[in-house]
Amino acid sequence: MKCKRIFLTGFMGSGKSTLGQIIANTLGWNFIDLDKEIEKKVGKSITDIFRDEGESKFRSIESGVLKQTSKLEDSIIALGGGTFTTDENISIIKSSGKSIYIKSKPEDIYVRLRFKTNRPLFQGLDQRILSKEEALQKISLLMSAREPFYSKADIVFSVDNSDVGKVVDLLIKTIYKKFNI
Ligand code: S3P
């Protein structure tokens, strides 16, 4: 069966949206950022949803938006870092398309997230700046809890700090090789 949608999973700050947008342009597909879809649907930023409604309400909204999104055709969908961590969401994703885990090292994630203020699970809602040690510990802990889920993706694609162009080239080649596009 032809593959009509590809879901990108991985930790916050692993480059899902950046890579997703480039792959979509290359394939001539649509690019969907699940967090942006959630923000549009609720009319609030992710940080405000976490603050006003709490994480469990956010997760149920996320699952609902995932269900709608998984009907779109010819689309690259960048998931939130926590989307691919429940059996229910994983089964929606597996039954509607292919998935790629964009795997980054905690140090690289830290460098990408350290000045961002829009990741409530990273800074906490008080937006406190974490020390490097605190941040790395937080990232590593959450990452090891999520790794068993992320690893269920159809492809595990490791990225390092090398040139984005090279990463994209390899990723596109891998997609053509492994998926029926
Ligand atoms: C989350 C990751 C975020 C966003 C929310 C929760 C997580 O998405 O969905 O802040 O649980 O890891 P990104 O991975 O796009 O940052």
CSV table of C-alpha atoms and ligand atoms in Angstrom, one decimal:
chain,number,residue,atom,x,y,z
A,1,MET,CA,0.0,0.0,0.0
A,2,LYS,CA,1.2,3.5,-0.8
A,3,CYS,CA,2.4,5.5,2.1
A,4,LYS,CA,0.4,8.7,2.5
A,5,ARG,CA,1.7,10.1,5.7
A,6,ILE,CA,4.9,10.1,7.7
A,7,PHE,CA,5.0,10.9,11.4
A,8,LEU,CA,8.1,12.3,13.0
A,9,THR,CA,8.6,11.5,16.6
A,10,GLY,CA,11.5,12.3,19.1
A,11,PHE,CA,12.3,14.4,22.0
A,12,MET,CA,11.6,18.2,22.2
A,13,GLY,CA,14.3,20.0,20.3
A,14,SER,CA,15.4,17.1,18.2
A,15,GLY,CA,14.6,18.9,15.0
A,16,LYS,CA,11.3,17.2,14.0
A,17,SER,CA,9.7,20.4,12.7
A,18,THR,CA,12.8,21.7,10.9
A,19,LEU,CA,13.5,18.4,9.2
A,20,GLY,CA,9.8,17.8,8.6
A,21,GLN,CA,9.3,21.0,6.8
A,22,ILE,CA,12.3,20.3,4.5
A,23,ILE,CA,11.2,16.7,3.7
A,24,ALA,CA,7.7,17.9,2.9
A,25,ASN,CA,9.1,20.5,0.5
A,26,THR,CA,11.3,17.9,-1.1
A,27,LEU,CA,8.5,15.4,-1.6
A,28,GLY,CA,6.0,18.1,-2.5
A,29,TRP,CA,3.8,17.1,0.5
A,30,ASN,CA,2.1,19.2,3.2
A,31,PHE,CA,3.8,19.9,6.4
A,32,ILE,CA,1.8,19.7,9.7
A,33,ASP,CA,3.1,20.6,13.1
A,34,LEU,CA,0.9,18.9,15.7
A,35,ASP,CA,1.6,21.5,18.4
A,36,LYS,CA,0.5,24.3,16.0
A,37,GLU,CA,-2.7,22.4,15.2
A,38,ILE,CA,-3.4,22.0,18.9
A,39,GLU,CA,-2.8,25.8,19.4
A,40,LYS,CA,-5.1,26.6,16.5
A,41,LYS,CA,-7.8,24.4,17.8
A,42,VAL,CA,-7.7,25.6,21.4
A,43,GLY,CA,-6.8,29.2,20.6
A,44,LYS,CA,-4.0,29.2,23.2
A,45,SER,CA,-0.3,28.6,23.2
A,46,ILE,CA,0.9,25.2,24.4
A,47,THR,CA,2.3,26.8,27.6
A,48,ASP,CA,-1.1,28.4,28.3
A,49,ILE,CA,-2.9,25.1,27.8
A,50,PHE,CA,-0.5,23.4,30.3
A,51,ARG,CA,-0.9,26.3,32.7
A,52,ASP,CA,-4.7,26.6,32.5
A,53,GLU,CA,-5.8,23.1,31.9
A,54,GLY,CA,-3.0,20.8,33.0
A,55,GLU,CA,-1.0,18.1,31.3
A,56,SER,CA,-3.7,15.4,31.2
A,57,LYS,CA,-6.2,17.7,29.5
A,58,PHE,CA,-3.4,18.7,27.0
A,59,ARG,CA,-2.8,15.0,26.3
A,60,SER,CA,-6.5,14.3,25.6
A,61,ILE,CA,-6.7,17.3,23.2
A,62,GLU,CA,-3.4,16.1,21.6
A,63,SER,CA,-4.9,12.7,21.0
A,64,GLY,CA,-8.0,14.2,19.4
A,65,VAL,CA,-6.0,16.4,17.1
A,66,LEU,CA,-3.8,13.4,16.2
A,67,LYS,CA,-6.9,11.5,15.1
A,68,GLN,CA,-8.0,14.3,12.8
A,69,THR,CA,-4.5,14.8,11.4
A,70,SER,CA,-4.0,11.1,10.7
A,71,LYS,CA,-6.7,11.4,8.0
A,72,LEU,CA,-4.7,14.0,5.9
A,73,GLU,CA,-3.0,12.7,2.7
A,74,ASP,CA,0.5,13.3,1.4
A,75,SER,CA,1.5,14.8,4.7
A,76,ILE,CA,4.6,14.9,6.9
A,77,ILE,CA,3.4,15.3,10.5
A,78,ALA,CA,5.8,16.5,13.2
A,79,LEU,CA,4.5,15.1,16.5
A,80,GLY,CA,5.0,16.7,19.9
A,81,GLY,CA,7.7,15.0,22.0
A,82,GLY,CA,5.0,13.2,24.1
A,83,THR,CA,2.6,12.1,21.4
A,84,PHE,CA,4.3,8.8,20.6
A,85,THR,CA,4.3,7.7,24.2
A,86,THR,CA,0.9,6.1,24.6
A,87,ASP,CA,-0.3,2.8,23.1
A,88,GLU,CA,-3.5,4.6,21.9
A,89,ASN,CA,-1.6,7.2,19.9
A,90,ILE,CA,1.0,4.7,18.6
A,91,SER,CA,-1.8,2.5,17.3
A,92,ILE,CA,-3.5,5.5,15.5
A,93,ILE,CA,-0.1,6.4,14.0
A,94,LYS,CA,0.7,2.8,13.0
A,95,SER,CA,-2.6,2.2,11.4
A,96,SER,CA,-2.5,5.4,9.3
A,97,GLY,CA,1.1,5.8,8.1
A,98,LYS,CA,4.8,5.3,8.7
A,99,SER,CA,6.9,6.7,11.6
A,100,ILE,CA,10.4,7.9,12.1
A,101,TYR,CA,12.1,8.5,15.4
A,102,ILE,CA,14.5,11.4,15.1
A,103,LYS,CA,17.1,10.4,17.7
A,104,SER,CA,19.3,13.1,19.3
A,105,LYS,CA,21.8,13.1,22.1
A,106,PRO,CA,20.8,14.9,25.4
A,107,GLU,CA,23.7,17.4,25.0
A,108,ASP,CA,22.4,18.4,21.5
A,109,ILE,CA,18.9,18.7,22.8
A,110,TYR,CA,20.1,20.9,25.7
A,111,VAL,CA,21.9,23.3,23.3
A,112,ARG,CA,18.7,23.6,21.2
A,113,LEU,CA,16.3,24.1,24.1
A,114,ARG,CA,18.3,26.2,26.5
A,115,PHE,CA,17.0,29.6,25.5
A,116,LYS,CA,13.5,28.5,24.6
A,117,THR,CA,10.6,29.5,26.8
A,118,ASN,CA,7.8,27.5,25.1
A,119,ARG,CA,8.4,24.0,26.5
A,120,PRO,CA,6.5,23.7,29.8
A,121,LEU,CA,7.8,20.2,30.5
A,122,PHE,CA,11.4,21.4,30.2
A,123,GLN,CA,11.4,24.7,32.1
A,124,GLY,CA,8.4,24.0,34.3
A,125,LEU,CA,5.5,26.5,34.3
A,126,ASP,CA,7.5,29.0,36.5
A,127,GLN,CA,9.8,29.4,33.4
A,128,ARG,CA,12.9,29.0,35.7
A,129,ILE,CA,16.2,28.8,33.8
A,130,LEU,CA,17.7,25.5,34.7
A,131,SER,CA,21.4,25.0,35.3
A,132,LYS,CA,23.1,22.9,32.6
A,133,GLU,CA,23.4,19.9,35.0
A,134,GLU,CA,19.7,20.2,36.1
A,135,ALA,CA,18.6,20.5,32.4
A,136,LEU,CA,20.7,17.5,31.3
A,137,GLN,CA,19.5,15.4,34.1
A,138,LYS,CA,15.9,16.3,33.3
A,139,ILE,CA,16.3,15.5,29.6
A,140,SER,CA,18.1,12.2,30.2
A,141,LEU,CA,15.5,11.0,32.7
A,142,LEU,CA,12.5,11.8,30.5
A,143,MET,CA,14.3,10.5,27.4
A,144,SER,CA,15.0,7.1,29.0
A,145,ALA,CA,11.4,6.8,30.0
A,146,ARG,CA,10.3,7.6,26.5
A,147,GLU,CA,12.9,5.6,24.5
A,148,PRO,CA,11.0,2.3,24.7
A,149,PHE,CA,8.0,4.0,23.0
A,150,TYR,CA,10.1,6.0,20.4
A,151,SER,CA,11.9,2.8,19.4
A,152,LYS,CA,8.6,1.4,18.1
A,153,ALA,CA,8.8,3.8,15.2
A,154,ASP,CA,9.4,2.2,11.8
A,155,ILE,CA,12.7,3.9,11.4
A,156,VAL,CA,15.1,5.1,14.1
A,157,PHE,CA,17.2,7.9,12.5
A,158,SER,CA,20.1,9.2,14.6
A,159,VAL,CA,21.1,12.8,14.1
A,160,ASP,CA,24.2,14.6,15.4
A,161,ASN,CA,25.4,18.1,14.9
A,162,SER,CA,26.4,17.6,11.3
A,163,ASP,CA,25.3,19.8,8.4
A,164,VAL,CA,21.5,19.9,8.0
A,165,GLY,CA,21.8,19.4,4.3
A,166,LYS,CA,23.6,16.1,4.8
A,167,VAL,CA,21.1,14.9,7.4
A,168,VAL,CA,18.2,15.8,5.1
A,169,ASP,CA,19.8,14.0,2.1
A,170,LEU,CA,20.3,10.8,4.1
A,171,LEU,CA,16.8,11.0,5.6
A,172,ILE,CA,15.2,11.4,2.1
A,173,LYS,CA,17.2,8.5,0.8
A,174,THR,CA,16.1,6.4,3.7
A,175,ILE,CA,12.5,7.3,3.2
A,176,TYR,CA,12.5,6.3,-0.5
A,177,LYS,CA,14.3,3.1,0.3
A,178,LYS,CA,12.1,2.0,3.2
A,179,PHE,CA,8.7,3.4,2.5
A,180,ASN,CA,6.5,3.0,-0.6
A,181,ILE,CA,6.1,6.6,-1.5
B,1,S3P,C1,6.1,17.9,24.8
B,1,S3P,C2,6.7,18.4,23.6
B,1,S3P,C3,6.3,19.6,22.9
B,1,S3P,C4,4.8,19.9,23.2
B,1,S3P,C5,4.5,19.9,24.7
B,1,S3P,C6,4.9,18.6,25.4
B,1,S3P,C7,6.6,16.7,25.4
B,1,S3P,O1,6.5,19.4,21.5
B,1,S3P,O2,3.9,19.0,22.6
B,1,S3P,O3,5.3,21.0,25.2
B,1,S3P,O4,5.8,16.1,26.2
B,1,S3P,O5,7.7,16.3,25.2
B,1,S3P,P1,7.9,19.5,20.8
B,1,S3P,O6,8.5,18.1,20.9
B,1,S3P,O7,7.6,19.8,19.4
B,1,S3P,O8,8.7,20.5,21.5
